[in-house]
Short mmCIF file of C-alpha atoms in Angstrom, two decimals:
data_model
loop_
_atom_site.label_atom_id
_atom_site.label_comp_id
_atom_site.label_asym_id
_atom_site.label_seq_id
_atom_site.Cartn_x
_atom_site.Cartn_y
_atom_site.Cartn_z
CA MET I 1 -12.41 -12.43 -15.98
CA LEU I 2 -11.60 -12.27 -12.20
CA ASN I 3 -13.35 -14.26 -9.71
CA GLU I 4 -17.38 -12.73 -9.81
CA LYS I 5 -17.80 -13.66 -6.03
CA LEU I 6 -14.72 -11.74 -5.12
CA LYS I 7 -15.73 -8.71 -7.01
CA ASP I 8 -19.13 -8.83 -5.11
CA THR I 9 -17.96 -9.48 -1.74
CA LEU I 10 -15.28 -6.46 -1.81
CA GLU I 11 -17.38 -3.62 -3.49
CA VAL I 12 -18.81 -2.58 -0.32
CA LEU I 13 -15.45 -2.59 1.70
CA ASN I 14 -14.20 -0.68 -1.28
CA ASP I 15 -16.37 1.60 -1.22
CA ASP I 16 -16.38 2.35 2.46
CA LEU I 17 -12.87 2.84 2.05
CA SER I 18 -12.95 5.45 -0.84
CA ASP I 19 -14.86 7.59 1.11
CA HIS I 20 -13.30 7.25 4.58
CA LYS I 21 -13.79 9.81 7.25
CA ALA I 22 -9.89 10.35 7.81
CA TYR I 23 -9.51 12.02 4.54
CA LYS I 24 -11.92 14.61 5.47
CA SER I 25 -9.68 15.73 8.39
CA LEU I 26 -7.01 16.27 6.15
CA ASP I 27 -7.30 19.94 6.48
CA SER I 28 -4.22 21.27 7.78
CA LEU I 29 -0.47 20.60 7.68
CA SER I 30 -0.55 19.43 11.22
CA SER I 31 -3.28 16.69 10.26
CA VAL I 32 -0.94 15.61 7.49
CA ARG I 33 1.90 15.46 9.18
CA THR I 34 -0.40 12.73 11.77
CA PHE I 35 -1.43 10.94 8.52
CA MET I 36 2.05 10.71 7.19
CA GLU I 37 3.40 9.46 10.41
CA TYR I 38 0.93 6.35 10.32
CA HIS I 39 1.03 5.50 6.73
CA ILE I 40 4.25 5.67 6.06
CA TYR I 41 4.71 2.20 7.34
CA ALA I 42 1.97 1.24 4.89
CA VAL I 43 4.43 2.79 2.25
CA TRP I 44 7.46 0.42 4.25
CA ASP I 45 5.55 -3.01 4.22
CA PHE I 46 4.11 -3.15 0.63
CA MET I 47 7.92 -3.48 -0.18
CA SER I 48 7.87 -6.88 1.56
CA LEU I 49 4.51 -8.09 -0.22
CA LEU I 50 6.06 -7.17 -3.53
CA LYS I 51 9.50 -8.74 -2.66
CA SER I 52 7.57 -11.51 -1.65
CA LEU I 53 5.84 -12.27 -4.93
CA GLN I 54 9.54 -11.30 -6.80
CA GLN I 55 11.17 -14.35 -4.96
CA ARG I 56 8.11 -16.75 -5.46
CA LEU I 57 7.48 -15.59 -9.40
CA THR I 58 10.39 -14.46 -10.99
CA CYS I 59 14.08 -16.26 -10.82
CA VAL I 60 16.49 -14.42 -8.11
CA ASP I 61 18.59 -17.23 -7.62
CA VAL I 62 21.74 -18.25 -9.09
CA PRO I 63 22.25 -19.86 -11.07
CA TRP I 64 19.45 -18.55 -13.01
CA VAL I 65 16.78 -20.47 -13.93
CA GLU I 66 13.64 -19.18 -15.82
CA SER I 67 10.56 -18.84 -14.38
CA LYS I 68 7.33 -21.14 -14.90
CA GLN I 69 5.03 -17.78 -14.91
CA ASP I 70 3.51 -16.22 -17.18
CA PRO I 71 6.35 -14.37 -19.06
CA GLU I 72 3.56 -10.73 -18.50
CA VAL I 73 3.45 -11.87 -14.68
CA VAL I 74 6.94 -11.85 -14.33
CA ARG I 75 7.52 -8.78 -16.27
CA PHE I 76 4.93 -6.91 -14.57
CA ILE I 77 6.65 -8.10 -11.09
CA ASN I 78 10.06 -6.45 -12.06
CA GLU I 79 8.51 -3.39 -13.71
CA ILE I 80 6.85 -2.40 -10.32
CA VAL I 81 9.90 -3.35 -8.58
CA ILE I 82 11.85 -0.83 -10.78
CA GLY I 83 9.17 1.99 -9.88
CA GLU I 84 9.38 1.40 -6.23
CA GLU I 85 12.73 1.04 -5.82
CA SER I 86 13.76 3.43 -8.18
CA ASP I 87 11.43 5.12 -9.72
CA LEU I 88 12.15 9.31 -10.71
CA ASP I 89 11.70 12.54 -7.94
CA PRO I 90 9.66 15.41 -9.25
CA ASP I 91 13.52 16.77 -10.35
CA GLY I 92 14.22 13.55 -12.29
CA HIS I 93 16.21 11.52 -9.72
CA ALA I 94 16.43 8.26 -9.31
CA ILE I 95 14.39 7.42 -5.72
CA SER I 96 12.58 4.60 -3.80
CA HIS I 97 8.68 5.34 -3.06
CA TYR I 98 9.85 5.27 0.29
CA SER I 99 12.39 7.79 -0.03
CA LEU I 100 10.21 9.62 -1.51
CA TYR I 101 7.71 9.04 1.15
CA LEU I 102 10.52 10.22 3.83
CA LYS I 103 10.86 13.43 1.95
CA ALA I 104 7.63 14.54 1.58
CA MET I 105 7.16 13.88 5.21
CA ASP I 106 10.05 16.50 6.05
CA GLU I 107 8.74 18.59 3.77
CA VAL I 108 5.59 18.93 5.94
CA GLY I 109 7.42 18.78 8.99
CA ALA I 110 6.35 15.11 10.21
CA ASP I 111 8.64 12.91 12.29
CA THR I 112 10.56 10.62 10.71
CA SER I 113 12.77 9.76 13.56
CA ARG I 114 10.42 7.22 14.92
CA VAL I 115 10.30 4.86 11.40
CA LYS I 116 13.60 5.30 10.86
CA GLU I 117 14.55 3.70 14.32
CA PHE I 118 11.95 0.62 13.74
CA ILE I 119 13.47 0.38 10.14
CA ARG I 120 17.12 0.37 12.34
CA THR I 121 15.87 -2.32 14.86
CA GLN I 122 12.46 -3.89 13.37
CA ASP I 123 10.99 -3.81 16.70
CA MET I 124 7.45 -3.72 16.01
CA SER I 125 6.64 -1.92 19.49
CA LEU I 126 7.78 1.64 17.62
CA ILE I 127 4.99 1.01 15.32
CA PRO I 128 1.79 3.69 16.52
CA GLU I 129 -0.90 1.05 18.04
CA GLY I 130 -3.08 1.99 15.23
CA ALA I 131 -0.80 0.57 12.45
CA ARG I 132 0.99 -2.13 14.00
CA GLU I 133 -1.81 -4.77 13.41
CA PHE I 134 -1.98 -3.62 9.85
CA VAL I 135 2.14 -4.04 9.32
CA GLU I 136 1.91 -7.40 11.51
CA TYR I 137 -0.46 -9.52 9.31
CA ASN I 138 1.46 -7.85 5.66
CA LEU I 139 4.52 -9.12 7.31
CA LYS I 140 3.19 -12.51 7.73
CA THR I 141 1.52 -12.89 4.67
CA ALA I 142 4.58 -11.96 2.60
CA ARG I 143 6.62 -14.57 4.89
CA ASP I 144 4.30 -17.42 5.38
CA GLY I 145 1.44 -17.49 3.21
CA THR I 146 0.95 -18.79 -0.16
CA ASP I 147 1.36 -17.29 -3.62
CA VAL I 148 -2.18 -17.06 -3.64
CA GLU I 149 -2.59 -15.40 -0.25
CA VAL I 150 0.28 -12.44 -0.88
CA ALA I 151 -1.07 -11.64 -4.73
CA SER I 152 -4.27 -11.02 -3.13
CA ALA I 153 -3.10 -9.06 -0.14
CA PHE I 154 -1.05 -7.27 -2.89
CA LEU I 155 -3.71 -6.69 -5.18
CA TYR I 156 -6.85 -6.13 -3.11
CA GLY I 157 -4.75 -4.34 -0.08
CA ARG I 158 -2.97 -1.78 -2.45
CA GLU I 159 -2.84 -2.40 -6.18
CA LYS I 160 -6.78 -2.12 -6.51
CA LEU I 161 -7.70 -0.40 -3.72
CA ILE I 162 -4.96 2.91 -4.26
CA PRO I 163 -6.49 4.84 -7.65
CA ASP I 164 -9.14 5.85 -5.35
CA MET I 165 -7.86 6.31 -2.06
CA PHE I 166 -5.68 8.31 -2.90
CA THR I 167 -7.56 10.68 -5.39
CA ALA I 168 -9.85 11.03 -2.18
CA ILE I 169 -6.87 12.19 -0.07
CA LYS I 170 -5.43 14.64 -2.89
CA ASN I 171 -9.04 15.96 -3.62
CA VAL I 172 -9.05 16.77 0.31
CA MET I 173 -5.80 18.18 0.17
CA SER I 174 -6.24 20.38 -2.93
CA GLU I 175 -9.77 22.05 -1.64
CA GLU I 176 -7.75 22.70 1.41
CA LYS I 177 -5.05 24.53 -0.37
CA VAL I 178 -2.96 21.92 1.74
CA ASP I 179 0.72 22.41 0.78
CA CYS I 180 2.85 19.48 0.35
CA PRO I 181 4.03 19.09 -3.45
CA THR I 182 6.22 15.90 -2.98
CA LEU I 183 3.25 14.42 -0.99
CA ILE I 184 1.01 15.27 -3.88
CA TYR I 185 3.86 14.17 -6.14
CA TYR I 186 3.78 10.65 -4.72
CA LEU I 187 -0.09 10.45 -4.52
CA GLU I 188 -0.41 11.25 -8.16
CA ARG I 189 2.42 8.62 -8.99
CA HIS I 190 0.08 5.69 -7.38
CA ILE I 191 -2.82 6.99 -8.61
CA GLU I 192 -1.44 6.89 -12.22
CA LEU I 193 0.89 3.70 -12.19
CA ASP I 194 -1.53 1.68 -10.08
CA GLY I 195 -4.84 2.67 -12.09
CA ASP I 196 -3.79 2.33 -15.57
CA GLU I 197 -0.80 -0.38 -15.51
CA HIS I 198 -0.41 -1.98 -12.22
CA GLY I 199 -3.84 -2.30 -11.14
CA PRO I 200 -4.48 -4.15 -14.08
CA LEU I 201 -1.83 -6.60 -14.50
CA ALA I 202 -1.75 -7.36 -10.44
CA GLU I 203 -5.26 -8.74 -11.51
CA LYS I 204 -3.70 -10.44 -14.12
CA CYS I 205 -1.46 -12.29 -11.61
CA LEU I 206 -3.70 -13.33 -9.68
CA GLN I 207 -6.17 -14.82 -12.04
CA ALA I 208 -2.97 -16.86 -13.53
CA LEU I 209 -2.44 -18.07 -9.70
CA CYS I 210 -5.80 -19.16 -8.88
CA GLY I 211 -6.81 -20.28 -12.36
CA GLU I 212 -10.22 -21.91 -11.89
CA ASP I 213 -9.64 -23.09 -8.64
CA LYS I 214 -12.38 -22.11 -6.05
CA ALA I 215 -10.52 -23.17 -3.16
CA LYS I 216 -7.78 -21.02 -4.57
CA TRP I 217 -10.21 -18.29 -4.74
CA GLN I 218 -12.02 -18.51 -1.65
CA SER I 219 -8.57 -18.00 0.12
CA ALA I 220 -8.10 -14.79 -2.21
CA GLU I 221 -10.95 -13.73 -0.90
CA ASP I 222 -10.54 -14.60 2.77
CA VAL I 223 -7.35 -12.61 2.85
CA ALA I 224 -8.71 -9.65 0.64
CA VAL I 225 -11.29 -8.87 3.15
CA THR I 226 -9.15 -9.15 6.10
CA SER I 227 -6.82 -7.16 4.24
CA LEU I 228 -9.58 -4.21 3.66
CA LYS I 229 -10.76 -4.27 7.00
CA LEU I 230 -7.32 -3.54 8.55
CA ARG I 231 -6.45 -1.12 6.42
CA SER I 232 -10.21 0.33 7.80
CA LYS I 233 -8.83 0.05 11.11
CA LEU I 234 -5.35 1.87 10.18
CA TRP I 235 -7.79 4.94 8.69
CA ASP I 236 -9.65 4.32 11.95
CA ALA I 237 -6.47 4.92 14.06
CA VAL I 238 -5.21 8.23 11.81
CA HIS I 239 -8.85 9.76 12.18
CA ASP I 240 -8.44 9.40 15.63
CA ALA I 241 -5.08 10.81 16.36
CA ILE I 242 -6.10 13.72 14.25
CA HIS I 243 -9.48 14.11 16.61
CA ASN I 244 -7.28 14.03 19.40
CA LYS I 245 -4.62 16.02 18.56
CA GLN I 246 -7.18 18.79 17.78
CA GLU I 247 -8.76 18.54 20.75
CA LYS I 248 -5.89 19.04 22.83
CA ALA I 249 -4.97 22.14 20.62
CA ALA I 250 -8.34 23.57 21.57
#
């Protein structure tokens, strides 16, 4: 069982994020474009948290030495790397989720030039202000955090949160009849994988790392709370950007 205090602390934050006002703003292709132009950075920096866990909890060195972690934890990390770096698109072709998201952005006419320039230059000033703090925190955690801190950001900032969050987004777009099949496919894949497989295994990973150590659980809680608060600020920025564009158009 996961730490009960941690569950109670995060319940309110999770509920707020599952019903964020930004989702209700996704009522047109224009609003979806804006959402994606912010969210793409979260899609990208997720991989840094994942790769950090892969480096720490599995063996990617030569010569190979077997990991000291629970083999199920090692399998979970490697499975999610396969799914994120080389999943199948709707036509059955291998593709990373980052590239799948870029494809979805092209489909709805969202601007991909800014994020591609960021990837090329790693110039943080290119990230929209509302997304920059979120990305900076996750990259710092991936690089400098403890194993527990990285696993907590990965679990509570992403895997545990995504099924409810993406279901809410998908439901709004379906109700508004927004035509974006590749994005819907992307959302459905994460709802399926993270809810049924990755989320429970990510919990097991964090449990294995923390054990009965109260200090480690407190560290996990601190990172989880910060991750969720920064995600909320990201969605606040998305909502404001959509609202501002609507006002200008009017």
